[in-house]
mmCIF file of C-alpha atoms in Angstrom:
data_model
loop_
_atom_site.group_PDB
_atom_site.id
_atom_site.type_symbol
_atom_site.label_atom_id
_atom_site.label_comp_id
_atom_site.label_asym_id
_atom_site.label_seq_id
_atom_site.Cartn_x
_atom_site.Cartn_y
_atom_site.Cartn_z
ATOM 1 C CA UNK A 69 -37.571 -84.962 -16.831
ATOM 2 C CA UNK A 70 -34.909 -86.028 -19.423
ATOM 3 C CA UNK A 71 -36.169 -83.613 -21.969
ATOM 4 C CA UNK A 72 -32.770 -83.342 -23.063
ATOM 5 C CA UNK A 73 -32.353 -86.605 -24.394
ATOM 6 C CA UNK A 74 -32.976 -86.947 -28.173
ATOM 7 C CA UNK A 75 -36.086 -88.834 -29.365
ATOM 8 C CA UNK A 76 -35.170 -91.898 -31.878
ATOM 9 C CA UNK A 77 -34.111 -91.006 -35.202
ATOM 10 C CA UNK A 78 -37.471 -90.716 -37.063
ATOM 11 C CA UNK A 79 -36.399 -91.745 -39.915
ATOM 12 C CA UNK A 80 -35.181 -95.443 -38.747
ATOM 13 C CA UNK A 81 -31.547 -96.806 -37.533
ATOM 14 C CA UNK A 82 -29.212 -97.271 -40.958
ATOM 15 C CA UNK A 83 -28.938 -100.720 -41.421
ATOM 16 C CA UNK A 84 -26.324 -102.770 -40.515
ATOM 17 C CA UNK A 85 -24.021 -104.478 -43.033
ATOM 18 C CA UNK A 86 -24.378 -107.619 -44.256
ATOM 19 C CA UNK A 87 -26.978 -109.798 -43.054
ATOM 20 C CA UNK A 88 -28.329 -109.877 -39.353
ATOM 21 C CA UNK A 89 -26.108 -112.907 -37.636
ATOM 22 C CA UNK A 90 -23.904 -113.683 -39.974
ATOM 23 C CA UNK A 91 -20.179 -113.890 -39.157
ATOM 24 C CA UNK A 92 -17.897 -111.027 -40.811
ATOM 25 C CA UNK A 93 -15.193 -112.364 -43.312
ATOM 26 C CA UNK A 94 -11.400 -112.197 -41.583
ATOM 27 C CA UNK A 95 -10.011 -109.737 -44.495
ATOM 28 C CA UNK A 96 -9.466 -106.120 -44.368
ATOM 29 C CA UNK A 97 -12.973 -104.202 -44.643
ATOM 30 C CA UNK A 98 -13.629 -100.860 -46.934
ATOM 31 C CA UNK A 99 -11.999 -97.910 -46.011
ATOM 32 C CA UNK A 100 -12.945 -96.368 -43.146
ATOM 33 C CA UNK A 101 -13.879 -99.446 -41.258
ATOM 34 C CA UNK A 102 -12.213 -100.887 -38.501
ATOM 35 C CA UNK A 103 -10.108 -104.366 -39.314
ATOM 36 C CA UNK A 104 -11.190 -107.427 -37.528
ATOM 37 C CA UNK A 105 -9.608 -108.220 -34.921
ATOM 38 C CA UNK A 106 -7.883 -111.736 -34.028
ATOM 39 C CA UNK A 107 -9.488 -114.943 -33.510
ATOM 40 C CA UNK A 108 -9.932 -114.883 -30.022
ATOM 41 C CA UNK A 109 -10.096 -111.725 -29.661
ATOM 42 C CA UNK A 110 -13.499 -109.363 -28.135
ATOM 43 C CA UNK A 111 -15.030 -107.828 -30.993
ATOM 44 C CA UNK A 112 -15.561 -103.559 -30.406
ATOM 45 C CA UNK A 113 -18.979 -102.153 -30.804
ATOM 46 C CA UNK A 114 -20.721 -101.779 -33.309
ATOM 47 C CA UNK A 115 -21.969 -97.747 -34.560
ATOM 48 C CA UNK A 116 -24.837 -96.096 -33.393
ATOM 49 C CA UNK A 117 -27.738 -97.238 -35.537
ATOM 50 C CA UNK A 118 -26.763 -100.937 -35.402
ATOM 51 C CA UNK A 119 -28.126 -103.753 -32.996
ATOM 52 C CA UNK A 120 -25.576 -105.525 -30.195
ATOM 53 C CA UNK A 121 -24.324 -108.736 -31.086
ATOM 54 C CA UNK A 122 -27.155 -111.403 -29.772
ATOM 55 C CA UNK A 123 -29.794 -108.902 -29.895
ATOM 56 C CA UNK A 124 -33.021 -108.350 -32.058
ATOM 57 C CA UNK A 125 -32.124 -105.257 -34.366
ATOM 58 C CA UNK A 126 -34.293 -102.376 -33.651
ATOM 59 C CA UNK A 127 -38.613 -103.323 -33.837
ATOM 60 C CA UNK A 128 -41.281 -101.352 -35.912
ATOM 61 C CA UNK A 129 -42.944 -98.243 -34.319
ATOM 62 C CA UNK A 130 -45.712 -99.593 -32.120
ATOM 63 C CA UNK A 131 -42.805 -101.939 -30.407
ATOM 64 C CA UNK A 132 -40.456 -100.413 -27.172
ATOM 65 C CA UNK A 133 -36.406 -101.619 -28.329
ATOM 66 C CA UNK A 134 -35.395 -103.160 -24.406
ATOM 67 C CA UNK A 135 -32.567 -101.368 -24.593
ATOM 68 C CA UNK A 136 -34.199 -97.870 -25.398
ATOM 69 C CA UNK A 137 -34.137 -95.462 -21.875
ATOM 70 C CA UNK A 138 -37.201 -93.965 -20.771
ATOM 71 C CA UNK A 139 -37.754 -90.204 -21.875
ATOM 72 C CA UNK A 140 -39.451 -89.605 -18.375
ATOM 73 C CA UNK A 141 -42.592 -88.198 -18.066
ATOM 74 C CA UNK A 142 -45.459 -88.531 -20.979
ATOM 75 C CA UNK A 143 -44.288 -91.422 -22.965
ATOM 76 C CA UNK A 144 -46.395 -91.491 -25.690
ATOM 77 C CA UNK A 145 -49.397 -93.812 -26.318
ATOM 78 C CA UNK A 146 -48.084 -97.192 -28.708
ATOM 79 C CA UNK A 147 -50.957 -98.108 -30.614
ATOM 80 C CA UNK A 148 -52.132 -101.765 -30.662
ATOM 81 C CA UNK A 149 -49.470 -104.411 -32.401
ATOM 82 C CA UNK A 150 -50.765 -105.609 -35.943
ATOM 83 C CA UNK A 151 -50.118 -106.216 -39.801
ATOM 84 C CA UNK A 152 -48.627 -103.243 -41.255
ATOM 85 C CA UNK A 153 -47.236 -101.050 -38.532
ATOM 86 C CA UNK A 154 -43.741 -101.192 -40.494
ATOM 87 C CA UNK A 155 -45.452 -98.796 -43.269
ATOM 88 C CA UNK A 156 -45.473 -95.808 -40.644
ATOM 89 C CA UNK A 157 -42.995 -93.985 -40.834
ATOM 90 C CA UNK A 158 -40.989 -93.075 -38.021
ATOM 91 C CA UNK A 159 -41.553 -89.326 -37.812
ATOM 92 C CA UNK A 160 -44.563 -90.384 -35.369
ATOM 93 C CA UNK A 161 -42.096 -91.681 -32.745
ATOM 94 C CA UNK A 162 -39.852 -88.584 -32.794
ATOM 95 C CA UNK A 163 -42.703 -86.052 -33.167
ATOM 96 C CA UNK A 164 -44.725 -87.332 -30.102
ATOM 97 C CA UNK A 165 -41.762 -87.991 -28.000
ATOM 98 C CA UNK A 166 -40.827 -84.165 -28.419
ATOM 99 C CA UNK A 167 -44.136 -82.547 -28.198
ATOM 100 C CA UNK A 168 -45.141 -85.021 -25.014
ATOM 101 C CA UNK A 169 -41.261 -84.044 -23.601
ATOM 102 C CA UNK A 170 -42.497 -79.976 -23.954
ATOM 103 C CA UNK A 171 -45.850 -80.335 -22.503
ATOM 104 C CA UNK A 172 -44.576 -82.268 -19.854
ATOM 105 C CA UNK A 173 -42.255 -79.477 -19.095
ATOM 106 C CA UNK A 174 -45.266 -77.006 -18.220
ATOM 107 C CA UNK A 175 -46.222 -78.644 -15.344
ATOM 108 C CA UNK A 176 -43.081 -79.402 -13.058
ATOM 109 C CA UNK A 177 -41.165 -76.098 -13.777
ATOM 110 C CA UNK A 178 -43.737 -73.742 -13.505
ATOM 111 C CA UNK A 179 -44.180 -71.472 -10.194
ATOM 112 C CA UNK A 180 -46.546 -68.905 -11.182
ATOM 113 C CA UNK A 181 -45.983 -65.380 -10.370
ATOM 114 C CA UNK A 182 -47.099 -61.849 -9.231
ATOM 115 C CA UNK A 183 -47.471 -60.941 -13.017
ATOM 116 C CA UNK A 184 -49.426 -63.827 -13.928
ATOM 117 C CA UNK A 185 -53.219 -61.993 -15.611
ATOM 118 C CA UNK A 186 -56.290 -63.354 -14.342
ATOM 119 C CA UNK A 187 -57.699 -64.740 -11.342
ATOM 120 C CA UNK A 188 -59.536 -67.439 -9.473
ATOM 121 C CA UNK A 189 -62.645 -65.255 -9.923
ATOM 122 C CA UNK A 190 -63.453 -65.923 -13.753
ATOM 123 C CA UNK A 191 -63.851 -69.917 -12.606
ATOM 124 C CA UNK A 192 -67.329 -70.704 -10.809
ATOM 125 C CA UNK A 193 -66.408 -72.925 -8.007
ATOM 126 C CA UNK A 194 -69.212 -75.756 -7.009
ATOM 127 C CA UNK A 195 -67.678 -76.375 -3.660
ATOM 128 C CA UNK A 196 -67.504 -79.843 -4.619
ATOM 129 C CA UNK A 197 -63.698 -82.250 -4.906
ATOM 130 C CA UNK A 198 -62.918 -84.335 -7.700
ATOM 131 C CA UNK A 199 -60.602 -87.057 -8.684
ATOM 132 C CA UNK A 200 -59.173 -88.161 -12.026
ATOM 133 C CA UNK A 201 -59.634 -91.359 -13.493
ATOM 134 C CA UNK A 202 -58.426 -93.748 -16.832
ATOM 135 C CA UNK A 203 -61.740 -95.098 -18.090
ATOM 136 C CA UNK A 204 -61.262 -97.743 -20.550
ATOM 137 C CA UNK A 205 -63.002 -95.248 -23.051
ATOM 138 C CA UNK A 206 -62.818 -91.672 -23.557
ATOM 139 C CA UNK A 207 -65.094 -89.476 -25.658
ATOM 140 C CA UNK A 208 -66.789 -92.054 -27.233
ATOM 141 C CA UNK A 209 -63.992 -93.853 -29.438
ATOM 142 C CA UNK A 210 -60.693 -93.696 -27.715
ATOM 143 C CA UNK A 211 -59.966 -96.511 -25.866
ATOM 144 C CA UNK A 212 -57.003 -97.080 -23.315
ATOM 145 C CA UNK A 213 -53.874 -98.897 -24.639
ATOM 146 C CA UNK A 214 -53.905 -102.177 -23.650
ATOM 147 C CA UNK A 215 -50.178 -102.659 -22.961
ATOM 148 C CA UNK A 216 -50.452 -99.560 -20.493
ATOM 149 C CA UNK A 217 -48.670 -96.937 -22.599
ATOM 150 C CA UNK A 218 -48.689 -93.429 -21.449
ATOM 151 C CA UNK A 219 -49.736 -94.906 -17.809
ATOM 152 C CA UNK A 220 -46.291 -95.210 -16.213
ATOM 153 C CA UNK A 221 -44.664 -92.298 -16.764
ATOM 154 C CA UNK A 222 -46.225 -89.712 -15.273
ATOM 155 C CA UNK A 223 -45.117 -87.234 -12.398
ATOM 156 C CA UNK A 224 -42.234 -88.478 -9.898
ATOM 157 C CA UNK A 225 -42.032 -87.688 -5.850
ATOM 158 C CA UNK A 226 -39.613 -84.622 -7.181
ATOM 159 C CA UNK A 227 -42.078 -83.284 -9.609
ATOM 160 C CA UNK A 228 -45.374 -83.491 -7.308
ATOM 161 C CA UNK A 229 -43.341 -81.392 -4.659
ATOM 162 C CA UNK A 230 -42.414 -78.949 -7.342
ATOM 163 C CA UNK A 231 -46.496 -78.831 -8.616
ATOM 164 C CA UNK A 232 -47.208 -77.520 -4.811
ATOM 165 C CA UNK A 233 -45.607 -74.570 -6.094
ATOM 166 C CA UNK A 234 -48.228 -73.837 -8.340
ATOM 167 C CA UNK A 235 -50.805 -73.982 -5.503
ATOM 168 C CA UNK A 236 -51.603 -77.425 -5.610
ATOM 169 C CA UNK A 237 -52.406 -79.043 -2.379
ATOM 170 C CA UNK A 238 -52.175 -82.825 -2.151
ATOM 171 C CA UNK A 239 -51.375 -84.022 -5.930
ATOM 172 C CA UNK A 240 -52.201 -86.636 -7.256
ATOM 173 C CA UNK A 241 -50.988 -88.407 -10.426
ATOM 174 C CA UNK A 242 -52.905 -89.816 -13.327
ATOM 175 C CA UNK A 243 -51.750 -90.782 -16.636
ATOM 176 C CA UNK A 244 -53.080 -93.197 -19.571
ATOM 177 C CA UNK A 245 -52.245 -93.473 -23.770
ATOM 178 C CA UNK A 246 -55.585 -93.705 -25.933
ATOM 179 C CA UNK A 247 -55.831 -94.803 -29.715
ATOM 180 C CA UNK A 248 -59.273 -93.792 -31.714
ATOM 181 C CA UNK A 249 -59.725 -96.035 -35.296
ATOM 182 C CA UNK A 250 -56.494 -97.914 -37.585
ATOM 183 C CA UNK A 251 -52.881 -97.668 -36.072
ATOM 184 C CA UNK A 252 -52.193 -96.239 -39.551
ATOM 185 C CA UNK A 253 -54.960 -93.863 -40.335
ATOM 186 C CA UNK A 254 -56.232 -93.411 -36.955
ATOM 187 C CA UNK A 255 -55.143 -90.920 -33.738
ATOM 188 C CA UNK A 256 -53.783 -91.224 -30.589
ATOM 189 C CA UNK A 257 -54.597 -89.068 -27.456
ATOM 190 C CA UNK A 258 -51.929 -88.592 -24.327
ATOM 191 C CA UNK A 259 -53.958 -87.131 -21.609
ATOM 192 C CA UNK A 260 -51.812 -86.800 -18.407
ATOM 193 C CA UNK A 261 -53.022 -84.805 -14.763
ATOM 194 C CA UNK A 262 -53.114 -83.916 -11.263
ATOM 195 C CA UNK A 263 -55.886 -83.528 -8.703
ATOM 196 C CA UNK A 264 -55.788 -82.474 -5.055
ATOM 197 C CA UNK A 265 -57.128 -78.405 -4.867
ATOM 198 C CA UNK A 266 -56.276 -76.069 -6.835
ATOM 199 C CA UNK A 267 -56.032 -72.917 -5.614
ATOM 200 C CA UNK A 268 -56.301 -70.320 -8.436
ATOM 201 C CA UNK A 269 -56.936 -72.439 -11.924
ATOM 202 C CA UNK A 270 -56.768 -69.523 -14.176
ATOM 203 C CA UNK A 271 -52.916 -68.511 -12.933
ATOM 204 C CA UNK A 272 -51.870 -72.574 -13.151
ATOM 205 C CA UNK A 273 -53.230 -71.947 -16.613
ATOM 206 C CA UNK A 274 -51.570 -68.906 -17.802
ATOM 207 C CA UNK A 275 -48.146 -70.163 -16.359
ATOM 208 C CA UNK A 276 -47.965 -73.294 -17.511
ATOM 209 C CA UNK A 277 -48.576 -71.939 -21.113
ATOM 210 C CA UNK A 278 -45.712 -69.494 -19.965
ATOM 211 C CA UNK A 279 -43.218 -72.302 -18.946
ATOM 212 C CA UNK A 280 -44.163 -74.307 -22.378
ATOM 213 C CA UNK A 281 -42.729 -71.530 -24.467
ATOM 214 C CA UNK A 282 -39.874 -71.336 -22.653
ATOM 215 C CA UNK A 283 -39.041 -75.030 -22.818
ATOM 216 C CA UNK A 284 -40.083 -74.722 -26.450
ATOM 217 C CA UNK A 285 -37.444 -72.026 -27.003
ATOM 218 C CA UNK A 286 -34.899 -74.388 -25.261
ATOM 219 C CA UNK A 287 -35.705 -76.571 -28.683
ATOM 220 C CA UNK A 288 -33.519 -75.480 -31.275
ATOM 221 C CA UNK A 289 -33.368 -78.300 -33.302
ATOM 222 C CA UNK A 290 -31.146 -81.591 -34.259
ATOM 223 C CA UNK A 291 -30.656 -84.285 -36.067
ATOM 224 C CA UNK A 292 -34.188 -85.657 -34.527
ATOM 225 C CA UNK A 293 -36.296 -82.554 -35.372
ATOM 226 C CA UNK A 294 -36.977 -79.400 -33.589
ATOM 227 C CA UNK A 295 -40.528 -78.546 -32.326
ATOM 228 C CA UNK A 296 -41.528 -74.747 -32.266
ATOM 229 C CA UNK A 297 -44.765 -73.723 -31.016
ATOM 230 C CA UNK A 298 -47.248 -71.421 -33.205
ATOM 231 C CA UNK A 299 -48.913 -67.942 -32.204
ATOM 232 C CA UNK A 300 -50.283 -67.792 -29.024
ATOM 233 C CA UNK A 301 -52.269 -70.013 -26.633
ATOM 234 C CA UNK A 302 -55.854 -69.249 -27.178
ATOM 235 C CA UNK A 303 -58.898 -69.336 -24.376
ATOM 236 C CA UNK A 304 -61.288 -71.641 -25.641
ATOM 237 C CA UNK A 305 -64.816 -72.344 -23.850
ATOM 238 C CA UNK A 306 -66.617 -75.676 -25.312
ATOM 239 C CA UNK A 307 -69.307 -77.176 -23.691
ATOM 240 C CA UNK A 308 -69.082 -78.448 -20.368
ATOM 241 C CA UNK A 309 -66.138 -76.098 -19.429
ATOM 242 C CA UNK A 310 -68.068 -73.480 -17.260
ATOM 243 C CA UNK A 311 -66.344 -74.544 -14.522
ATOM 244 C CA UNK A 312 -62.872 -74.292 -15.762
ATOM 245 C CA UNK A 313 -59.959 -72.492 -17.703
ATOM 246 C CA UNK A 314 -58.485 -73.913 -20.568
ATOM 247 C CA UNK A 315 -56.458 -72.905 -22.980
ATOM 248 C CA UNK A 316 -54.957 -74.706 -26.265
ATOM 249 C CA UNK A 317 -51.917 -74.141 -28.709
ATOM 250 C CA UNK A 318 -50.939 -75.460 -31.962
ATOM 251 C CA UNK A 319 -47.048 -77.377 -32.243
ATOM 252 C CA UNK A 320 -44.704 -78.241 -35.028
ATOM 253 C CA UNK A 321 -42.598 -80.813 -35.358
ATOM 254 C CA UNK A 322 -40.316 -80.269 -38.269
ATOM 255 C CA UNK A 323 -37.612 -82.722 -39.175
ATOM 256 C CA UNK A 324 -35.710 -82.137 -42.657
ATOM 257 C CA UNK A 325 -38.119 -81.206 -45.407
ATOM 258 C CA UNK A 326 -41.765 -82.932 -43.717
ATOM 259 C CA UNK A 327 -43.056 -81.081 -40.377
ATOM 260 C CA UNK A 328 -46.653 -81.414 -39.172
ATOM 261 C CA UNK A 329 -48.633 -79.909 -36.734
ATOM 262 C CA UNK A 330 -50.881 -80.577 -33.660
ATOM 263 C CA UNK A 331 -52.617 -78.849 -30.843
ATOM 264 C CA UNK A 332 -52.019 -79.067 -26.925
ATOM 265 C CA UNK A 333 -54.980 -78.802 -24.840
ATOM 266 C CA UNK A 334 -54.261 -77.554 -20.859
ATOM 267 C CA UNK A 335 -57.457 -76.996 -18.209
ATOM 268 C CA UNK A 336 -57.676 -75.978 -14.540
ATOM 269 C CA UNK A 337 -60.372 -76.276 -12.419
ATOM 270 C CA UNK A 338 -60.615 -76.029 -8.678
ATOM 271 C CA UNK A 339 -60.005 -79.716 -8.429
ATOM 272 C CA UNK A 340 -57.797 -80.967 -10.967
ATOM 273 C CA UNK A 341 -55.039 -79.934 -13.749
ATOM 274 C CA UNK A 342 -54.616 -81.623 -16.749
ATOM 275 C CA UNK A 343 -53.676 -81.816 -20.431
ATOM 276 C CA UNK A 344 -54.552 -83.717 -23.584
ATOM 277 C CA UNK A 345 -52.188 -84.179 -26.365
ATOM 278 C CA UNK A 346 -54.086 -85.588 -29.777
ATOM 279 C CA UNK A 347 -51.830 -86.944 -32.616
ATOM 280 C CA UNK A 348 -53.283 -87.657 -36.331
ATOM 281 C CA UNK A 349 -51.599 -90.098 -37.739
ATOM 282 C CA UNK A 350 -52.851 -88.985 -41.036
ATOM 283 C CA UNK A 351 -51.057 -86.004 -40.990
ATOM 284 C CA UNK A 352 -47.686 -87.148 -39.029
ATOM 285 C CA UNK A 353 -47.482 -90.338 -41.204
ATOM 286 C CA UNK A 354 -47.009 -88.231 -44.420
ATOM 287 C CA UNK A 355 -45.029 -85.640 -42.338
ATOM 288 C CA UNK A 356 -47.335 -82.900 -44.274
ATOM 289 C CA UNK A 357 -50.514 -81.017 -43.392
ATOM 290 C CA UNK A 358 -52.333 -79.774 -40.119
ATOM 291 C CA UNK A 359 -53.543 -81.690 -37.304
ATOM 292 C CA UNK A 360 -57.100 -81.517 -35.322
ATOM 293 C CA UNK A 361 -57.979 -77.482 -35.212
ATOM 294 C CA UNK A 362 -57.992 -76.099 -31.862
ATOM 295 C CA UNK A 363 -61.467 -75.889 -31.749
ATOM 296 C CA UNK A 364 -62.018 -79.545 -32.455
ATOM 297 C CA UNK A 365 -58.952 -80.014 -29.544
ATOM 298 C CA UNK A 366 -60.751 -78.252 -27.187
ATOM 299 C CA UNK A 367 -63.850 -79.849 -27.748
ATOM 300 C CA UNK A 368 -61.944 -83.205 -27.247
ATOM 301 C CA UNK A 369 -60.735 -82.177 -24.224
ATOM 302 C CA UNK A 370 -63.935 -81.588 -22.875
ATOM 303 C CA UNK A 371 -65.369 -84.386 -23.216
ATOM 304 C CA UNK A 372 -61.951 -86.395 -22.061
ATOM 305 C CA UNK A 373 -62.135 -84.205 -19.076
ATOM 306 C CA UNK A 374 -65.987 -85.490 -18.585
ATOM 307 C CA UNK A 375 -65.171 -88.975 -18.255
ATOM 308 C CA UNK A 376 -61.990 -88.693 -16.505
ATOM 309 C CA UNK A 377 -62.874 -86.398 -13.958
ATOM 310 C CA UNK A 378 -65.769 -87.742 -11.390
ATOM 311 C CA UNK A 379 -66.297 -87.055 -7.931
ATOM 312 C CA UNK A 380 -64.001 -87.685 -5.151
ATOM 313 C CA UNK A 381 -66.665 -88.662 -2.802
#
């Protein structure tokens, strides 16, 4: 996972110069600039922040630059192209970049433990195997991104040997980006997972929440925000979940003076592994405020896990 590289600057690239294709005079620039070089001559590069000679400069949120490099795993979901999406501002990209990065960090690092608490007794176990799916729709109003966001850039070879670690026979991959209501008012949901058999869901559980706060603590901040995690994860039990663990924990992106928070939402069963991510864009828009309580998160994440999950058979 490249959780190491920095999100994009949330606040947008500075703006180059001058306007966008047009040729720069031959005299001597301000100070501190380069001078132009001969006719004839290969111009140098321009600074970070400013587009390449012959290419586009940098698109709204909602649009991937080409020459932007993959963050790995858990590339957030784009919402769907449309008037306005330049009003956003860009503290959505950086927030969800980082908090997808961290949670994405929980499942390939982990290995469990002798001192991870609980057991594969407090889960009731139907006998039964199931698989993990990407409906088109997910508890009720999310629908799947239709320029497959969030669906190709899930787990890699490396990373599905390392989740055998955690007692996870045969995984298998699944990963999909859902919007619910306006790109600008609206949310979206990352929901990424494994399924094969688990072999105690309750300690895949307990250390991946383990592993997130030590990538978390890896986080200490830059010029593209730090995210922190807040308290401790907490064992919630909506509806539907008998036959599971699940746990959720509130994040915080802070960048400057706006920070907002959200919730991560992590279940185990005997089956399958997997976690939703739910970003209001409300909240991050302003870069103010809570996002969905954890209670709401984890009743979201039952019903994602009810459509997603079906029977292998």
């Amino acid at each position: 996972m490249s959780y190491n590289q920095p999100p994009p600057n949330p606040y947008g690239q500075q703006p180059p110069q001058g306007g966008y294709g047009q040729p720069q005079p031959p005299q001597q620039g301000g100070y501190g600039q380069p001078p132009q070089a001969p006719y004839g001559q290969q111009q140098g590069q321009p600074g970070y922040g400013y587009p390449q000679q012959g290419q586009p400069p940098h698109a709204p949120y909602g649009q991937v630059p080409p020459q932007q490099p993959g963050y790995g795993y858990g590339q957030p979901p784009v919402p769907p192209q449309g008037g306005g999406s330049g009003k956003r501002t860009g503290i959505i990209v950086g927030a969800v970049v980082a908090l997808v990065a961290i949670g994405a960090g929980v499942f390939f690092v982990t290995k469990g433990g002798d001192d991870d608490k609980g057991g594969s007794g407090s889960v009731k176990n139907d006998g039964k195997q199931y698989k993990l799916i990407t409906p088109d729709t997910v508890a009720g109003t999310y629908t799947k991104s239709k320029d497959g966001s969030g669906s190709s850039d899930g787990f890699d070879d490396d990373d599905v040997t390392l989740l055998k670690g955690l007692g996870v026979s045969n995984p298998t991959k699944v990963s999909a980006g859902y919007t619910s209501g306006s790109e600008l008012t609206g949310k979206l949901l990352q929901f990424s997972g494994v399924y094969g058999k688990v072999a105690d869901p309750q300690k895949v559980v307990d250390g991946m929440f383990a592993d997130l706060k030590k990538q978390a603590s890896k986080d200490s901040g830059s010029d593209s925000g730090k995210t922190e995690l807040i308290g401790s994860p907490q064992t919630v039990k909506p509806a539907g979940m008998d036959d599971a663990v699940m746990k959720c924990q509130s994040t915080k992106y802070t960048e400057g003076t706006k920070s907002f928070t959200t919730p991560i939402c992590l279940w185990a069963d005997y089956s399958t592994v997997g976690y939703t991510l739910p970003i209001d864009l409300t909240v991050a828009a302003t870069g103010s405020g809570d996002g969905m309580p954890i209670n709401d998160a984890a009743e979201l994440t039952a019903k994602v896990r009810h459509d997603v999950r079906v029977p292998l058979n």
